[in-house]
Short mmCIF file of C-alpha atoms in Angstrom, two decimals:
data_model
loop_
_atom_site.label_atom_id
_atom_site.label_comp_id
_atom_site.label_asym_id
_atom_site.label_seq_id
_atom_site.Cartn_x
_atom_site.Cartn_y
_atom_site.Cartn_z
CA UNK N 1 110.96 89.47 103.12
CA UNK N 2 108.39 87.20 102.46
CA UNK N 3 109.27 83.76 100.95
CA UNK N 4 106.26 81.22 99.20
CA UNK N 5 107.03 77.86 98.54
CA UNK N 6 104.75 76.63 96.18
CA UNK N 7 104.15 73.23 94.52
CA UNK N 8 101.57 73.86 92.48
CA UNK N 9 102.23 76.56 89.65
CA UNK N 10 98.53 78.28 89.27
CA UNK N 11 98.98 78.87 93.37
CA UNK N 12 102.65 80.52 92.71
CA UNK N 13 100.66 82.41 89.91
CA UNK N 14 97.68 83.42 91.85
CA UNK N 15 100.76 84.42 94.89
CA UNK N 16 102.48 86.40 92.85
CA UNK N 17 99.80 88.54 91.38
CA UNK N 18 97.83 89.24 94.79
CA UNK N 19 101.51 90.71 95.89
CA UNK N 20 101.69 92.20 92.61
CA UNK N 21 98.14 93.93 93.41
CA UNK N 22 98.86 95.48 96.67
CA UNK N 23 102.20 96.19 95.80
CA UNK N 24 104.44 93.91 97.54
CA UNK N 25 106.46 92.65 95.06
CA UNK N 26 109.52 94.14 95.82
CA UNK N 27 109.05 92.43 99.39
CA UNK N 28 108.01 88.90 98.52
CA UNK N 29 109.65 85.93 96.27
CA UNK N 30 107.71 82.65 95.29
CA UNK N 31 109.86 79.26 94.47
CA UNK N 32 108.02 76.91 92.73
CA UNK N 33 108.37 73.55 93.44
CA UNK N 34 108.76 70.42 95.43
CA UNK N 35 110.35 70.87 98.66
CA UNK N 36 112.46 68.20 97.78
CA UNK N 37 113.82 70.74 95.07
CA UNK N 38 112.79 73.91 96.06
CA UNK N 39 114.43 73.82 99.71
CA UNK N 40 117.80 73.15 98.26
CA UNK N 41 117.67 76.15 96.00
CA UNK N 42 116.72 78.52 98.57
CA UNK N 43 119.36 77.10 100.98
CA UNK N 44 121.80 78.08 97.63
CA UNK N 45 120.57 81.63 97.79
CA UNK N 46 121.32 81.92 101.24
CA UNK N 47 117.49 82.12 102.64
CA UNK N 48 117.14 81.65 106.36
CA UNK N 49 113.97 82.08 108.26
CA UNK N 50 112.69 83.62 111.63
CA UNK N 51 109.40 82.33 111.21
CA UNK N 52 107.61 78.94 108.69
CA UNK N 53 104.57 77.73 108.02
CA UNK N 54 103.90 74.87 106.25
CA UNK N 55 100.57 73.65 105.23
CA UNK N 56 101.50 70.48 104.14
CA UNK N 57 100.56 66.45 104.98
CA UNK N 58 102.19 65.54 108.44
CA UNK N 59 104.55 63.71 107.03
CA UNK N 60 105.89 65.95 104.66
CA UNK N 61 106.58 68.40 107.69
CA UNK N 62 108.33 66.40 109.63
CA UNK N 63 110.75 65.66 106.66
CA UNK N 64 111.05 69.02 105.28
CA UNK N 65 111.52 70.47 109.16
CA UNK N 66 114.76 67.98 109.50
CA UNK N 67 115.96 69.58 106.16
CA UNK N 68 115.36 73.17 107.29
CA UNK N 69 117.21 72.21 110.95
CA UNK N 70 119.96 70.40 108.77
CA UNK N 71 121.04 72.88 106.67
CA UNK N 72 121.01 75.76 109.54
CA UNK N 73 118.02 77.78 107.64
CA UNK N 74 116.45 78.54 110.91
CA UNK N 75 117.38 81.66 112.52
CA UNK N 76 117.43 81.28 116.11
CA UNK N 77 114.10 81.25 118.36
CA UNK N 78 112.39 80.57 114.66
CA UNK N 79 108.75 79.78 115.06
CA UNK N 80 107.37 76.77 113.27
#
């Protein structure tokens, strides 16, 4: 399953309809919000991941990567 972490509401829009248009969106879920927020909630439902990209500043990463390592949401031999 596919997970999109988006900040920006028109991009979780625009996200959600391309996977509505090829039919993916059984397969895919997008949280909107800061990664401040949005991280959190996932973590709540339990997400882990075997693979993340992030696109954000440098900064940002580097904070958001602690979080993921800190609350075990990285499977192991994840790819960052």
């Amino acid at each position: 399953k596919v997970t999109s972490l988006e900040m920006d509401p028109v991009h979780a829009c625009i996200t959600r309809n391309i996977a509505l248009l090829l039919g993916l969106e059984n397969h895919m879920v997008v949280q909107v919000g800061h990664s401040d927020d949005a991280v959190p909630i996932l973590h709540e439902k339990g997400c882990r991941f075997d693979m993340v990209f992030m696109d954000q500043r440098s900064t940002r990463f580097h904070t958001d990567l602690a979080t993921l390592e800190r609350l075990q949401m990285l499977l192991p031999h994840s790819v960052v």
